Coordinates of C-alpha atoms and ligand atoms in Angstrom, one line a residue:
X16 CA 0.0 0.0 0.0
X17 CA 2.9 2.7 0.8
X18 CA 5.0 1.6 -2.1
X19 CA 2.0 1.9 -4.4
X20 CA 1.4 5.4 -2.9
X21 CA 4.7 6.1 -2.8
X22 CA 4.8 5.3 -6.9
X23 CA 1.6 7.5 -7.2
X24 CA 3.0 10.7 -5.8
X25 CA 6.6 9.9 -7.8
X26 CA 4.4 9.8 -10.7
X27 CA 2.8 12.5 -9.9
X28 CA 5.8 14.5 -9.0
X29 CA 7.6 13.5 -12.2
X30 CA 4.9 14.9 -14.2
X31 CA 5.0 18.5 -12.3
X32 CA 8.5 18.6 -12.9
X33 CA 7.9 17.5 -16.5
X34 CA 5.8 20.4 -16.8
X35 CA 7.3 23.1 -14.7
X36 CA 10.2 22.0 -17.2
X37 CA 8.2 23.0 -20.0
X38 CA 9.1 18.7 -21.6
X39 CA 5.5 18.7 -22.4
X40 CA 4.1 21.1 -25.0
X41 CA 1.5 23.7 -24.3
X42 CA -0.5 22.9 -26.9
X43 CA -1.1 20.3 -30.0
X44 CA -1.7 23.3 -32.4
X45 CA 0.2 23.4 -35.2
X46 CA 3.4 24.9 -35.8
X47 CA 3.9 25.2 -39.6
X48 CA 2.2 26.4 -42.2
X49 CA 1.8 23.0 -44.0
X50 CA 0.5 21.0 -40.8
X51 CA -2.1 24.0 -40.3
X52 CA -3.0 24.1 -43.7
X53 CA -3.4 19.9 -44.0
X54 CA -5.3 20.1 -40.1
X55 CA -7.9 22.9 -42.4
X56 CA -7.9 20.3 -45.6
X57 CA -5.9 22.8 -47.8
X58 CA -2.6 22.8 -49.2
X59 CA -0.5 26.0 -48.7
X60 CA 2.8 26.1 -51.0
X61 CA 5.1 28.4 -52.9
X62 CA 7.1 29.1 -55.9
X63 CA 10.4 27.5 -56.0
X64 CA 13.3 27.9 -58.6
X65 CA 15.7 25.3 -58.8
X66 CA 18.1 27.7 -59.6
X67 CA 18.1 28.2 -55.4
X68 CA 17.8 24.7 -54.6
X69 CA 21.5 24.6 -53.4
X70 CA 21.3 27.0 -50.5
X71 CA 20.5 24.5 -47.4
X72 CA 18.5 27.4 -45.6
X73 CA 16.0 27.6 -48.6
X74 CA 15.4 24.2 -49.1
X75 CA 15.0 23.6 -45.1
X76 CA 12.1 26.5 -45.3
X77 CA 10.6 24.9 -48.4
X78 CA 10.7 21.9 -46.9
X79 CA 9.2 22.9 -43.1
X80 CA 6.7 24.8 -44.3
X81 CA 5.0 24.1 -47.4
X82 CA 3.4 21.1 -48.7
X83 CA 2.7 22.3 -52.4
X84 CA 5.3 23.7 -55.2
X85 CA 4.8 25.2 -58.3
X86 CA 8.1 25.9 -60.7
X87 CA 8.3 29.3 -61.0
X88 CA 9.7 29.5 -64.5
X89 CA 11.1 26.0 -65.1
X90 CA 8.0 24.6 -67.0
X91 CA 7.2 28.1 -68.6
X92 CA 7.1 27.6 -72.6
X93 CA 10.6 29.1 -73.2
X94 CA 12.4 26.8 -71.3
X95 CA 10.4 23.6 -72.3
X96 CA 10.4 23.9 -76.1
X97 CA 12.5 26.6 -76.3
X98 CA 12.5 25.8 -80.3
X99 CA 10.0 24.1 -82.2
X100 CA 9.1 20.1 -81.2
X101 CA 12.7 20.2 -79.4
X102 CA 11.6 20.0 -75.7
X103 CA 13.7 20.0 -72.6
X104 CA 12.4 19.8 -68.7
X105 CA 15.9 19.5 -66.6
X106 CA 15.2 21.7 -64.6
X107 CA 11.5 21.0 -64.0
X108 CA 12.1 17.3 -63.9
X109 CA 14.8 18.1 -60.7
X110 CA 11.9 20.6 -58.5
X111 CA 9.4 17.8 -59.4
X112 CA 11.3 14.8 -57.9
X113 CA 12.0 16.9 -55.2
X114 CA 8.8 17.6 -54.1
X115 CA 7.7 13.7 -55.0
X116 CA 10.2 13.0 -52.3
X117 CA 9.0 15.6 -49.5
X118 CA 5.6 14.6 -50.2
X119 CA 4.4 18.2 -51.7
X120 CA 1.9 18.7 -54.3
X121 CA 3.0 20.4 -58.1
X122 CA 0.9 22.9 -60.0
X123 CA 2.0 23.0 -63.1
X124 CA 2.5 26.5 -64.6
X125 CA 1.6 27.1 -67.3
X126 CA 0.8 25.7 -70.6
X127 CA -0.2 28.6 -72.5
X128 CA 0.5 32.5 -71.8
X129 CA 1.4 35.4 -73.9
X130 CA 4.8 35.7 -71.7
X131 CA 7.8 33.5 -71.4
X132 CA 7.0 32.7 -74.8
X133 CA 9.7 32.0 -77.5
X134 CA 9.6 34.0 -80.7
X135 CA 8.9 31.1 -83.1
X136 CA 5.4 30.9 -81.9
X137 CA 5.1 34.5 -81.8
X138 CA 5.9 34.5 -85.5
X139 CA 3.1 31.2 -86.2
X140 CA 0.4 33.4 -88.6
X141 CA -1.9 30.5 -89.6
X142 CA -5.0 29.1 -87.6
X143 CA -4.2 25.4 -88.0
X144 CA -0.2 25.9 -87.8
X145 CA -0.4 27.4 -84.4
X146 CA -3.6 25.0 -83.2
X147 CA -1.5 22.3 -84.1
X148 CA 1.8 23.7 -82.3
X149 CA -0.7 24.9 -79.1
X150 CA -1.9 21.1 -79.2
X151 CA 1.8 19.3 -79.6
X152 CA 3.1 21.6 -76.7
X153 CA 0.8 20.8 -74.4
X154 CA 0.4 16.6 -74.8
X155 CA 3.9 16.8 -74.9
X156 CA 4.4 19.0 -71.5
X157 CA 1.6 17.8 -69.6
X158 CA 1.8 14.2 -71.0
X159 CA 5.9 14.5 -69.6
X160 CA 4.4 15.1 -66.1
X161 CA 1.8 13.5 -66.3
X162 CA 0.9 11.2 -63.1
X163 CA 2.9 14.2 -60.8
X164 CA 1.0 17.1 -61.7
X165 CA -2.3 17.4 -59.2
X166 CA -3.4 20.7 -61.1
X167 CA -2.1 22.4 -64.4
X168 CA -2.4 26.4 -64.9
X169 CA -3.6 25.6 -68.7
X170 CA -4.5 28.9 -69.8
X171 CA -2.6 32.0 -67.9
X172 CA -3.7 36.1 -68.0
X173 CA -5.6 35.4 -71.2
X174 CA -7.9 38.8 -70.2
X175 CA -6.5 42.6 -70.1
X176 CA -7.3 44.5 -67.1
X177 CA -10.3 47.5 -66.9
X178 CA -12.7 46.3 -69.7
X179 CA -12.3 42.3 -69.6
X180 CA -11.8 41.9 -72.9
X181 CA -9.9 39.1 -74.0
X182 CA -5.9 39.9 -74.4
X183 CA -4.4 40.8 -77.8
X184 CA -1.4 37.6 -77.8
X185 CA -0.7 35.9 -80.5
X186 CA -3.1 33.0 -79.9
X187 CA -5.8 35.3 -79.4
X188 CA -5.3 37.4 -82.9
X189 CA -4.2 33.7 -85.2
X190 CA -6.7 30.8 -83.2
X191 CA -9.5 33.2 -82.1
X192 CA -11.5 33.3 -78.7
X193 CA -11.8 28.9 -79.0
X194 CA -7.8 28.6 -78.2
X195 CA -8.2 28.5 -74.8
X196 CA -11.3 25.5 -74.6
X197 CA -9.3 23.4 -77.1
X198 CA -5.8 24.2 -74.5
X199 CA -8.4 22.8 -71.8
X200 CA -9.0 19.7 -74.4
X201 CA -6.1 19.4 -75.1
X202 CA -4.7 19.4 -71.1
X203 CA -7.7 17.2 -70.4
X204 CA -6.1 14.5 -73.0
X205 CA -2.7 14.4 -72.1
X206 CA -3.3 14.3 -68.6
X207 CA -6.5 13.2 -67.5
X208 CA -5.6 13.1 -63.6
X209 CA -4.9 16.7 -63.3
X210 CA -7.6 19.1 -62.0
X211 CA -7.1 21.9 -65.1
X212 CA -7.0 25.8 -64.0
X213 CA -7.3 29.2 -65.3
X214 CA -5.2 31.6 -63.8
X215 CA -4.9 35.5 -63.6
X216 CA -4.1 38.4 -61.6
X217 CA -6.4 41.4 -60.6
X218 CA -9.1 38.8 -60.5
X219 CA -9.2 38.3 -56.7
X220 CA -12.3 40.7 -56.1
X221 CA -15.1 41.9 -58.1
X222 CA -14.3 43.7 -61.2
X223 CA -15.0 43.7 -65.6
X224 CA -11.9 41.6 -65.8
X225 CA -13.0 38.6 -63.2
X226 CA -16.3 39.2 -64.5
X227 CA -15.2 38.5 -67.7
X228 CA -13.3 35.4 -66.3
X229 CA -16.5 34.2 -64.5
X230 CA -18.6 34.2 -67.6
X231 CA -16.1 31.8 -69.5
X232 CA -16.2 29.9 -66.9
X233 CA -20.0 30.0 -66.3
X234 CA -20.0 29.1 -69.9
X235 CA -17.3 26.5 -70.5
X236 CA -19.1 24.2 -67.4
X237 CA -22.7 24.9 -69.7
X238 CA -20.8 23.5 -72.5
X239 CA -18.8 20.6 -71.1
X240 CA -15.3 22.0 -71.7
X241 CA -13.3 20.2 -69.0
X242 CA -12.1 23.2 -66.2
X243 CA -12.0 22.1 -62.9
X244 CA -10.5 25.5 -61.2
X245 CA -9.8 28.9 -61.0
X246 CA -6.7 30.3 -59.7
X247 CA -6.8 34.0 -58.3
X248 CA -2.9 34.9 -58.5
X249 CA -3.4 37.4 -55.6
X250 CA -0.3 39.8 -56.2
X251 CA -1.7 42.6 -53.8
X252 CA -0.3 45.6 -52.9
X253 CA -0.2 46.2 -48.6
X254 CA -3.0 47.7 -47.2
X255 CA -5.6 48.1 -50.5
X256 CA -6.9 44.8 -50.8
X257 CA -10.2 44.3 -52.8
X258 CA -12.8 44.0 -49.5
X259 CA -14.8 41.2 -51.4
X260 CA -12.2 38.7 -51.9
X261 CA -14.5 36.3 -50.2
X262 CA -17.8 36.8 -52.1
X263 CA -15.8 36.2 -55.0
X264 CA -13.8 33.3 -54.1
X265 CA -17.6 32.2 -53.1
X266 CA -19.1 33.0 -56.8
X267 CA -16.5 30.9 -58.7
X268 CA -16.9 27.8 -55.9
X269 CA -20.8 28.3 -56.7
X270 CA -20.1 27.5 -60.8
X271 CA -19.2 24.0 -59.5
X272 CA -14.9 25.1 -59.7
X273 CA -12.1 24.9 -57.4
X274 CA -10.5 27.6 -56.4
X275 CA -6.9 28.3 -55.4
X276 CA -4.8 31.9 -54.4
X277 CA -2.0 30.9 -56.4
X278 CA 1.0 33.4 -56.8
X279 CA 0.4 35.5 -53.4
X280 CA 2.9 38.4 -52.3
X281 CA 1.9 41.4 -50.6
X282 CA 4.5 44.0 -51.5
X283 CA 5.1 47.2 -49.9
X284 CA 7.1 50.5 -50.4
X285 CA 10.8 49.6 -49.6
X286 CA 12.5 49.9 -46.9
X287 CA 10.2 48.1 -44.6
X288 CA 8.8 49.4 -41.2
X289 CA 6.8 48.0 -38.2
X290 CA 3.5 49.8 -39.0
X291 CA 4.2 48.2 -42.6
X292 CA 4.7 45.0 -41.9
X293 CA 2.0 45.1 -39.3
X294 CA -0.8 46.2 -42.2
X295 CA 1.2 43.3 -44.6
X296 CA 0.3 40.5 -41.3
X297 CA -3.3 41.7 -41.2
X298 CA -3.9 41.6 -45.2
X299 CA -2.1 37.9 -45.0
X300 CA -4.3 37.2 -42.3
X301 CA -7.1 38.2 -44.4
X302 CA -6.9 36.7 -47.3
X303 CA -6.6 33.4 -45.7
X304 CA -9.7 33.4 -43.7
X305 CA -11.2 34.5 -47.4
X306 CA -9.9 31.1 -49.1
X307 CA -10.9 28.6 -45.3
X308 CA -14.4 30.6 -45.2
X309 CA -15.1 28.6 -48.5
X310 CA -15.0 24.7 -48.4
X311 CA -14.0 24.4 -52.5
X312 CA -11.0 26.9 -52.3
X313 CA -8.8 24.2 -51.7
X314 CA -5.0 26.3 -51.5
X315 CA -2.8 28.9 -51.3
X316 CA 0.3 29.5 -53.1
X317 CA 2.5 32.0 -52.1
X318 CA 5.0 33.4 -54.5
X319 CA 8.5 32.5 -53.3
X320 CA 9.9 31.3 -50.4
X321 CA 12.2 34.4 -49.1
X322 CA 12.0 37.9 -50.1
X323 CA 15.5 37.7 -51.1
X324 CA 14.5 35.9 -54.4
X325 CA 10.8 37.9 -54.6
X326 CA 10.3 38.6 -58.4
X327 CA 8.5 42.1 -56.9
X328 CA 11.6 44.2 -56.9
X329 CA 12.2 43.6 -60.2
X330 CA 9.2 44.2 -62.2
X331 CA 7.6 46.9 -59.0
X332 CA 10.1 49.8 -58.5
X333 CA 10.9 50.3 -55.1
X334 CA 8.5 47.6 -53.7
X335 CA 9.4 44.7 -52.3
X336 CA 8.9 42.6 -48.8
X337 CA 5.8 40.6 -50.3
X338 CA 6.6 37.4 -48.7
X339 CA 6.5 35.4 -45.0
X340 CA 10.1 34.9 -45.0
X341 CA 12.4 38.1 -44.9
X342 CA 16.0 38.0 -46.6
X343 CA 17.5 36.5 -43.9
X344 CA 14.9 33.6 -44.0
X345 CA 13.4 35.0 -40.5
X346 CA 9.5 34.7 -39.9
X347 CA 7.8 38.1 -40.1
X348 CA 4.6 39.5 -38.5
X349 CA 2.9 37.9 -42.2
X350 CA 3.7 34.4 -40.9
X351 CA 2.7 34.6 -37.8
X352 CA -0.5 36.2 -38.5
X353 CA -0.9 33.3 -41.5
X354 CA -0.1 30.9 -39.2
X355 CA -2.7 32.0 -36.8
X356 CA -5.5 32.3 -39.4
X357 CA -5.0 28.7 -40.5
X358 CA -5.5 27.6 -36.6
X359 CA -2.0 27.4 -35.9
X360 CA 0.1 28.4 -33.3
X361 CA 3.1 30.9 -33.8
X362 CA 6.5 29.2 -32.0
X363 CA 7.3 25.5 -31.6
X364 CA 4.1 24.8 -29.2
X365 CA 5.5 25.8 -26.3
X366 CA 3.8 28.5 -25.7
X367 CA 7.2 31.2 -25.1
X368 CA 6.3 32.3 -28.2
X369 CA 10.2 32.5 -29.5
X370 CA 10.2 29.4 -31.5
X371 CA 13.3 27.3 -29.9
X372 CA 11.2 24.7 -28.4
X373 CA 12.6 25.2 -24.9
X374 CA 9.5 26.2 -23.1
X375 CA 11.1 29.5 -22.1
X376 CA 11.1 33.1 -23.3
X377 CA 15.0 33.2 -23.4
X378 CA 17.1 34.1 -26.4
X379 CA 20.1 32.4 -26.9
X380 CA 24.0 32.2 -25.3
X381 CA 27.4 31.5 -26.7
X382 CA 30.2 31.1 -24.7
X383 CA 34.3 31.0 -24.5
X384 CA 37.0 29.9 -21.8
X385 CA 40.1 31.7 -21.3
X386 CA 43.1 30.6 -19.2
X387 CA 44.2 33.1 -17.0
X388 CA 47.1 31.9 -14.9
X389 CA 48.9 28.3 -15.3
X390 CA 51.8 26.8 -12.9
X391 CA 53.0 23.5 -12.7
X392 CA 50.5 21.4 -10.8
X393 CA 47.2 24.0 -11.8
X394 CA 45.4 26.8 -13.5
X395 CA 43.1 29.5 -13.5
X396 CA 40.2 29.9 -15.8
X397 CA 37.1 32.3 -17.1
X398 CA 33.9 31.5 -19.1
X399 CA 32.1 34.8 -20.5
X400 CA 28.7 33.8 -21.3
X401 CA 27.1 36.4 -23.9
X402 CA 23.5 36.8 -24.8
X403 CA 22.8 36.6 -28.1
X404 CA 20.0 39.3 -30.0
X405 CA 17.7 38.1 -27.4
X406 CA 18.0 39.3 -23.7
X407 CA 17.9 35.6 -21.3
X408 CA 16.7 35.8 -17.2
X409 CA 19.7 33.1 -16.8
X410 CA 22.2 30.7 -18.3
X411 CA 23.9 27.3 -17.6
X412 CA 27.8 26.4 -18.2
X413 CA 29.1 23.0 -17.9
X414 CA 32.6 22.7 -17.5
X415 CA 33.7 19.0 -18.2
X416 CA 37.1 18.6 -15.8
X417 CA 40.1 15.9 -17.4
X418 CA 41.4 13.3 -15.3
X419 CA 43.2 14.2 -12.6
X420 CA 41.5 17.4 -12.0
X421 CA 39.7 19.3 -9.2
X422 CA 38.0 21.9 -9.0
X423 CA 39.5 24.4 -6.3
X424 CA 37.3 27.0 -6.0
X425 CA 35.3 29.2 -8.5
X426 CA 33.9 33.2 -8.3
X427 CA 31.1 35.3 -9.7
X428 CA 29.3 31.5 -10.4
X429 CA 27.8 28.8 -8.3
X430 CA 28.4 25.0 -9.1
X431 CA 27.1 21.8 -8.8
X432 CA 29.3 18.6 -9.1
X433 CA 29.1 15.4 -10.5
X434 CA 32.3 13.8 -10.7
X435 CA 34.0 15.7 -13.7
X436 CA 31.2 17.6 -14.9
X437 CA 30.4 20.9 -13.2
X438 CA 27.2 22.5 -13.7
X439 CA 27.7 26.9 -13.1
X440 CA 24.8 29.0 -12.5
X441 CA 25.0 32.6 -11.7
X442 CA 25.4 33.6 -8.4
X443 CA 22.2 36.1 -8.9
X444 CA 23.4 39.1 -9.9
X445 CA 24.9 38.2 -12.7
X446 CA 21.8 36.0 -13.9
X447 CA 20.0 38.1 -16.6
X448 CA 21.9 39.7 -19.6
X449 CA 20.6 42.0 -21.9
X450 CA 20.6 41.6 -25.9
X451 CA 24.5 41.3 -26.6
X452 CA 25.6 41.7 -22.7
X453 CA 28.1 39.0 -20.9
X454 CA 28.5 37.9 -18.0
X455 CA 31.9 36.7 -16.8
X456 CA 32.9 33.8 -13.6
X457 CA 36.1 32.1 -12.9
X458 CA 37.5 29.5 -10.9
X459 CA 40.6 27.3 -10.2
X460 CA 41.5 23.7 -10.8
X461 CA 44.3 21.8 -9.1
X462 CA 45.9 19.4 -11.6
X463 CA 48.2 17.5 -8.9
X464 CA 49.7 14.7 -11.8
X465 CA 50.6 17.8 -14.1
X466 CA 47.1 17.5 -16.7
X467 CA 46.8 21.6 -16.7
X468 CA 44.8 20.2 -20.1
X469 CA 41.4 22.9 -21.1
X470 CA 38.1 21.6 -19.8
X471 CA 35.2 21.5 -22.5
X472 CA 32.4 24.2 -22.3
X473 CA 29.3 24.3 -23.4
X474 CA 26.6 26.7 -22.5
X475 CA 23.0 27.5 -22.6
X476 CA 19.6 29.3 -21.4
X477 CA 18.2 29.5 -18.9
Ligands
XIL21 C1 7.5 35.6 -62.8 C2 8.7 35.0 -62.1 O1 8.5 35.1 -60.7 C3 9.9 35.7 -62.5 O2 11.1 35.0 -62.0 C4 10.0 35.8 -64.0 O3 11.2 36.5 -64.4 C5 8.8 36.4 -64.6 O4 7.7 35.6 -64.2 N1 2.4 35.9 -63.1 C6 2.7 34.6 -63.3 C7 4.1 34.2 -63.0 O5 1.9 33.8 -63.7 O6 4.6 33.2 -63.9 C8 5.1 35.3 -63.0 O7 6.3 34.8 -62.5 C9 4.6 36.4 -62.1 C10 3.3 37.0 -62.6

């Protein structure tokens, strides 16, 4: 009876200490994108270029955050029949087995746009010629990936902006206004398992141009041509977002489509500030809870992985700072706020809220040993332990003694032994160090055999 109450209350006890500790998480809630995103049924991805696929911190993001990938230029009609019937997919072939292996999603992009297109199809001036070339490229392509593609962007910006009128590109002016249902044939064909999208920008509210995109759709399910989604690109500018993203992510689900944001960035006026990035977090935030307030838009896409590689600086002048990942691959307020919207929690489930996992608000220590004084049989040493960008309420050094060695005495830290290794904590006063501070102790070994050899070090919070 006492040992089994005395194995109660150790139980008990242990489990306290486990979480007093912080061992057991705070919550189950999600801590990445992807996981949120799967927990709500959607996929949320990005734009990758394999062209950045050797930079270890790029490929861990991709790969901790995002289930879904979509080539950002790699499958784009220039680089896969760059000239006529001659087709080449290296560099798609590479970003597809690479997300085969991390278990992501592709979207295909794209089969048929005015841009990335090479001049000899520019210069195609008969009906059937470029039919015929429209058709080869595309059961070529998507019949190439077909079987790892889960939904092709057949069709891309095929509308102009203001009036909804079709675009004046060369498969408007020599096919006519059929060349983008026989592109959907065609797709359809050469790969029937993939779920076959439209895709623009500036169609992510209510306006002529997704009007004009929501009739051909309206139309193309009346007639039978195969479409199975729409994809709002969502390049949106901080703080003037369309206010009825919703209603009309809600009008295409109600045509019987899919619907995906597909290329989102948020850009702002370069350099960032707080009050910027604070409006950028709220308009992520936003148009999330847009896409998971309707059941059939089933993803998001954002458009690149870092701001460092955002397309926006290049085409916007002097915008930038679209993305959930800043240059240095840190989080910013966007994440979080994305996170959040998709029922996550921001951190590592802890609940500190700093994302290291180790139940506590502290930022992080390094630390180095100096000898200050050696003589024949012993020597005197310091540790400084500095705080890293983060200020820390306390830190830990183990000192890890060689054989024949004893601690003497120690200053300015206070130890616990166990045989060789010594565990210092401050001695109060010098337990919290603001962002960059140190805080210094020393102590002295005897060495009575002559082994005046370095201890090891290593350090931490709290
Ligand atoms: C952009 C890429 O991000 C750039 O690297 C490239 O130089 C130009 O194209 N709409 C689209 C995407 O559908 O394919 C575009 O991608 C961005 C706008």
């Amino acid at each position: 009876m006492r040992r089994a109450l005395t194995a109660v209350l150790g139980a008990v006890t242990l489990l306290l200490a486990m979480l007093v500790a912080g061992a057991l998480p705070a919550s189950a809630a999600p801590t990445t994108l992807k996981e949120a995103a799967a927990a709500k049924g959607i996929v949320f991805g990005t734009a990758a270029a394999q062209s950045h696929m050797g930079e270890s911190a790029y490929v861990n993001t991709l790969n901790r955050e995002f289930n879904q990938l979509t080539p950002e230029n790699e499958m784009k009609w220039e680089t896969t029949e760059p000239s006529r019937n001659s087709f080449s997919y290296g560099a798609a072939d590479q970003l597809v087995s690479h997300a085969r292996s991390q278990g992501m999603a592709v979207r295909g992009h794209t089969l048929v746009w005015h841009s990335q297109l090479p001049d000899w199809v520019e210069g195609i001036s008969s009906r059937t010629e470029l039919l015929d070339v429209m058709n080869n490229h595309i059961s070529n392509v998507a019949g190439h990936f077909q079987g790892d593609i889960e939904y092709w962007d057949v069709v891309n910006e095929a509308f102009q902006d203001g009036s909804g009128a079709r675009r004046d590109t060369v498969f408007q002016r020599v096919i006519g206004d059929d060349y983008i249902e026989q592109a959907f044939r065609a797709a359809r064909q050469a790969d029937p398992g993939a779920e076959l999208c439209y895709n623009d920008y500036n169609i992510d509210g209510r306006n002529a141009k997704s009007d004009a995109v929501y009739a051909m759709v309206q139309d193309f399910k009346a007639r039978g041509v195969p479409i199975d989604c729409v994809g709002l690109q969502a390049h949106l500018i901080v703080g003037s977002l369309p206010g009825d993203i919703q209603a009309n992510i809600q009008r295409f689900a109600d045509l019987g489509v899919n619907v995906y944001i597909t290329e989102l960035d948020i850009r702002m006026q370069t350099p960032p500030d707080s009050s910027k990035l604070a409006q950028q977090a709220a308009d992520y935030r936003a148009v999330t809870s847009a896409c998971l307030a309707v059941p059939r838009c089933k993803g998001i896409t954002v458009w690149g992985v870092t701001d460092k590689y955002s397309w926006v600086p290049d085409v916007f002048e002097g915008e930038g700072a679209a993305l959930l990942f800043d240059d240095a691959y840190a989080k910013k307020p966007a994440y979080d706020a994305t996170l959040e919207a998709l029922g996550g929690t921001p951190g590592d489930g802890d609940g500190d809220g700093d994302g290291d996992g180790d139940g506590d608000n502290d930022g992080t220590v390094t630390c180095t040993y100096t000898r200050t004084a050696q003589w024949n049989n012993g020597f005197n040493g310091q540790v400084t332990i500095t705080a890293g960008s983060g200020a820390v309420s306390s830190w830990t050094a183990v000192l890890t003694m060689n054989s024949g060695q004893d601690l003497q005495a120690i200053w300015n830290g206070s130890p616990t032994e166990n045989g060789d290794v010594i565990t210092v904590k401050p001695v109060g006063w010098n337990s919290s160090l603001a962002p960059g501070a140190s805080a210094s102790f020393g102590f002295t070994v005897s060495a009575p055999g002559g082994n005046v050899a370095d201890p090891a070090l290593t350090c931490s919070t709290p």
